[in-house]
Amino acid sequence: MVELRMTLTTQRVLEALLEDPGRERYGREIGEAAGLRSGTVHPILARLEGHGWLASRWEDIDPAVQGRPARRYYALTGEGVPAARAALARAYRPAARSRLRPQPGPA
């Protein structure tokens, strides 16, 4: 299987999902928790699901009665929880940028 790209946005989505690993959440809710927009979150969720880290299901509602479309809910799988934790532990985290200042003295 192809290795999962661990971008900073993917890390943020995994962190949001790991806040409560057993809870199902829909895309917008995950995006809000991760501080990301829907257009960024949904491709990440699709990749995570393709790797077996997430399972999803469509909400069983009547959109006409609810006045909104059905939501797709996502949850980490049994394999996904430890895989997400391990991936985050290995992930590159850029340090806060330090400002380089010239030092006095000979060059």
XYZ file of N, CA and C in Angstrom:
321
model
N 0.838 -1.178 0.000
C 0.000 0.000 0.000
C 0.887 1.247 0.000
N 0.417 2.267 -0.690
C 1.140 3.527 -0.768
C 1.125 4.197 0.602
N 2.268 4.762 0.971
C 2.360 5.431 2.270
C 1.535 6.713 2.264
N 0.912 6.991 3.378
C 0.071 8.173 3.547
C 0.935 9.417 3.673
N 0.629 10.454 2.878
C 1.346 11.726 3.002
C 0.935 12.394 4.306
N 1.911 12.721 5.129
C 1.620 13.305 6.429
C 1.875 14.815 6.383
N 1.000 15.525 5.660
C 1.105 16.975 5.581
C 0.650 17.585 6.902
N 0.907 18.856 7.075
C 0.446 19.539 8.294
C -1.074 19.519 8.393
N -1.753 19.644 7.256
C -3.215 19.603 7.304
C -3.714 18.203 7.668
N -3.056 17.170 7.170
C -3.420 15.802 7.554
C -3.199 15.606 9.043
N -2.118 16.136 9.561
C -1.845 16.041 10.999
C -2.959 16.711 11.797
N -3.421 17.867 11.334
C -4.481 18.577 12.055
C -5.789 17.792 12.050
N -6.096 17.144 10.925
C -7.304 16.314 10.849
C -7.183 15.122 11.794
N -6.032 14.465 11.805
C -5.835 13.318 12.709
C -5.924 13.747 14.166
N -5.333 14.877 14.494
C -5.412 15.378 15.876
C -6.862 15.624 16.275
N -7.658 16.199 15.368
C -9.077 16.443 15.657
C -9.815 15.122 15.878
N -9.538 14.136 15.039
C -10.201 12.835 15.182
C -9.771 12.120 16.463
N -8.529 12.299 16.859
C -8.026 11.620 18.057
C -8.477 12.278 19.355
N -9.092 13.458 19.289
C -9.618 14.086 20.506
C -10.619 13.164 21.194
N -11.395 12.438 20.395
C -12.362 11.460 20.907
C -12.454 10.353 19.858
N -11.499 9.401 19.892
C -11.357 8.426 18.807
C -12.580 7.553 18.541
N -13.449 7.346 19.492
C -14.606 6.493 19.289
C -15.821 7.224 18.751
N -15.736 8.525 18.629
C -16.890 9.338 18.241
C -16.952 9.547 16.731
N -18.145 9.406 16.186
C -18.367 9.722 14.777
C -18.538 11.230 14.636
N -17.935 11.778 13.570
C -18.060 13.205 13.293
C -18.271 13.387 11.803
N -18.967 14.454 11.446
C -19.125 14.731 10.021
C -18.060 15.728 9.571
N -17.871 15.831 8.263
C -16.764 16.586 7.700
C -16.616 18.008 8.195
N -17.718 18.744 8.217
C -17.639 20.146 8.660
C -17.198 20.238 10.118
N -17.707 19.340 10.933
C -17.343 19.304 12.355
C -15.836 19.028 12.521
N -15.319 18.113 11.725
C -13.886 17.795 11.759
C -13.083 19.007 11.300
N -13.551 19.645 10.235
C -12.871 20.830 9.724
C -12.813 21.951 10.739
N -13.903 22.182 11.436
C -13.925 23.228 12.464
C -12.959 22.900 13.596
N -12.927 21.638 14.005
C -12.014 21.230 15.085
C -10.556 21.359 14.648
N -10.299 21.131 13.356
C -8.934 21.195 12.833
C -8.560 22.599 12.363
N -9.549 23.492 12.297
C -9.291 24.838 11.805
C -9.049 24.868 10.303
N -9.751 23.993 9.567
C -9.566 23.872 8.116
C -10.906 23.971 7.400
N -10.843 24.331 6.138
C -12.051 24.428 5.313
C -12.433 23.067 4.748
N -13.700 22.958 4.386
C -14.251 21.717 3.860
C -13.483 21.198 2.640
N -13.117 22.088 1.735
C -12.398 21.680 0.538
C -11.032 21.088 0.826
N -10.488 21.388 1.991
C -9.211 20.818 2.415
C -9.433 19.506 3.163
N -10.471 19.466 3.983
C -10.717 18.321 4.864
C -11.199 17.081 4.106
N -12.139 17.245 3.183
C -12.741 16.072 2.553
C -11.763 15.224 1.734
N -10.832 15.815 0.987
C -9.847 14.955 0.310
C -8.967 14.184 1.307
N -8.666 14.793 2.442
C -7.874 14.105 3.472
C -8.675 12.948 4.053
N -9.946 13.181 4.332
C -10.804 12.121 4.865
C -10.898 10.962 3.868
N -11.004 11.276 2.588
C -11.066 10.222 1.563
C -9.770 9.413 1.539
N -8.626 10.091 1.651
C -7.334 9.379 1.683
C -7.238 8.491 2.918
N -7.626 9.022 4.079
C -7.564 8.242 5.318
C -8.483 7.019 5.232
N -9.640 7.201 4.636
C -10.556 6.074 4.475
C -9.975 5.047 3.500
N -9.343 5.515 2.440
C -8.715 4.618 1.469
C -7.592 3.789 2.078
N -6.948 4.329 3.102
C -5.881 3.602 3.797
C -6.426 2.702 4.917
N -7.734 2.735 5.135
C -8.342 1.893 6.160
C -8.307 2.492 7.558
N -7.905 3.752 7.671
C -7.823 4.391 8.988
C -9.172 4.934 9.437
N -10.061 5.188 8.481
C -11.392 5.722 8.773
C -12.448 4.843 8.144
N -13.601 4.821 8.786
C -14.802 4.235 8.203
C -15.817 5.365 8.119
N -16.706 5.292 7.133
C -17.718 6.330 7.012
C -19.075 5.710 6.739
N -20.089 6.502 7.006
C -21.466 6.085 6.716
C -22.291 7.339 6.470
N -23.322 7.186 5.652
C -24.232 8.283 5.409
C -25.321 8.271 6.472
N -25.649 9.413 6.948
C -26.731 9.589 7.916
C -28.049 9.165 7.263
N -28.878 8.459 8.017
C -30.160 7.981 7.511
C -31.254 8.969 7.921
N -31.438 9.993 7.084
C -32.475 10.991 7.345
C -33.240 11.261 6.060
N -34.354 11.927 6.198
C -35.088 12.430 5.041
C -34.712 13.904 4.919
N -33.930 14.261 3.909
C -33.488 15.651 3.768
C -34.639 16.653 3.698
N -35.768 16.252 3.130
C -36.913 17.163 3.043
C -37.467 17.479 4.428
N -37.455 16.487 5.303
C -37.965 16.688 6.658
C -36.959 17.482 7.491
N -35.687 17.136 7.361
C -34.640 17.793 8.158
C -34.286 19.182 7.627
N -34.571 19.427 6.356
C -34.245 20.725 5.767
C -32.765 20.891 5.465
N -32.072 19.769 5.318
C -30.634 19.800 4.997
C -30.261 18.458 4.374
N -29.148 18.433 3.647
C -28.712 17.147 3.089
C -28.216 16.202 4.185
N -28.223 14.920 3.866
C -27.667 13.927 4.796
C -26.171 14.177 4.959
N -25.685 13.916 6.147
C -24.262 14.090 6.445
C -23.549 12.749 6.350
N -22.293 12.823 5.989
C -21.450 11.623 5.986
C -20.622 11.673 7.261
N -20.751 10.651 8.079
C -20.040 10.583 9.349
C -18.794 9.716 9.216
N -17.727 10.141 9.891
C -16.440 9.447 9.856
C -16.020 9.076 11.271
N -15.358 7.938 11.386
C -14.788 7.522 12.674
C -13.512 6.735 12.392
N -12.552 6.884 13.284
C -11.320 6.099 13.179
C -11.646 4.626 13.362
N -10.989 3.781 12.613
C -11.170 2.333 12.745
C -10.260 1.820 13.864
N -10.428 0.557 14.211
C -9.547 -0.061 15.202
C -8.092 -0.022 14.778
N -7.855 -0.139 13.482
C -6.500 -0.044 12.947
C -6.063 1.422 12.854
N -7.020 2.304 12.612
C -6.716 3.712 12.401
C -6.232 4.453 13.635
N -6.757 4.093 14.802
C -6.362 4.801 16.028
C -4.863 4.653 16.293
N -4.328 3.428 16.381
C -2.882 3.328 16.638
C -2.044 3.827 15.463
N -2.549 3.646 14.233
C -1.802 4.126 13.068
C -1.717 5.645 13.083
N -2.805 6.315 13.429
C -2.815 7.780 13.492
C -1.882 8.283 14.587
N -1.937 7.642 15.733
C -1.048 8.049 16.837
C 0.417 7.863 16.464
N 0.733 6.743 15.823
C 2.116 6.483 15.421
C 2.563 7.469 14.345
N 1.683 7.753 13.397
C 2.034 8.692 12.330
C 2.282 10.085 12.892
N 1.466 10.500 13.834
C 1.668 11.818 14.444
C 2.960 11.860 15.257
N 3.285 10.753 15.895
C 4.525 10.700 16.681
C 5.752 10.816 15.783
N 5.654 10.300 14.546
C 6.776 10.348 13.597
C 6.788 11.614 12.756
N 5.683 12.346 12.754
C 5.520 13.468 11.821
C 6.492 14.603 12.104
N 6.893 15.223 11.025
C 7.746 16.403 11.104
C 6.909 17.572 11.590
N 7.389 18.245 12.588
C 6.729 19.441 13.107
C 7.706 20.593 12.999
N 7.418 21.537 12.127
C 8.361 22.650 12.016
C 8.403 23.455 13.301
N 9.607 23.783 13.713
C 9.779 24.604 14.912
C 9.427 26.038 14.571
N 9.107 26.782 15.577
C 8.838 28.198 15.363
C 10.088 28.823 14.761
N 9.887 29.645 13.786
C 11.040 30.263 13.127
C 11.748 31.211 14.075
N 13.038 31.040 14.134
C 13.825 31.979 14.923
C 14.406 32.996 13.965
N 14.541 34.178 14.423
C 15.116 35.218 13.580
C 16.622 35.177 13.723
N 17.262 35.074 12.594
C 18.726 35.096 12.592
C 19.176 36.548 12.643
N 20.057 36.800 13.566
C 20.580 38.155 13.708
C 22.087 38.116 13.552
N 22.632 39.127 12.895
C 24.086 39.150 12.763
C 24.746 39.295 14.127
N 25.797 38.564 14.293
C 26.550 38.637 15.552
C 27.714 39.635 15.389
N 28.004 40.389 16.414
C 29.127 41.328 16.307
C 30.444 40.566 16.236
N 31.404 41.163 15.598
C 32.732 40.553 15.529
C 33.140 40.274 14.103
N 34.334 39.716 13.930
C 34.829 39.446 12.580
C 34.020 38.327 11.920
N 33.913 38.438 10.630
C 33.136 37.456 9.877
C 33.966 36.271 9.491
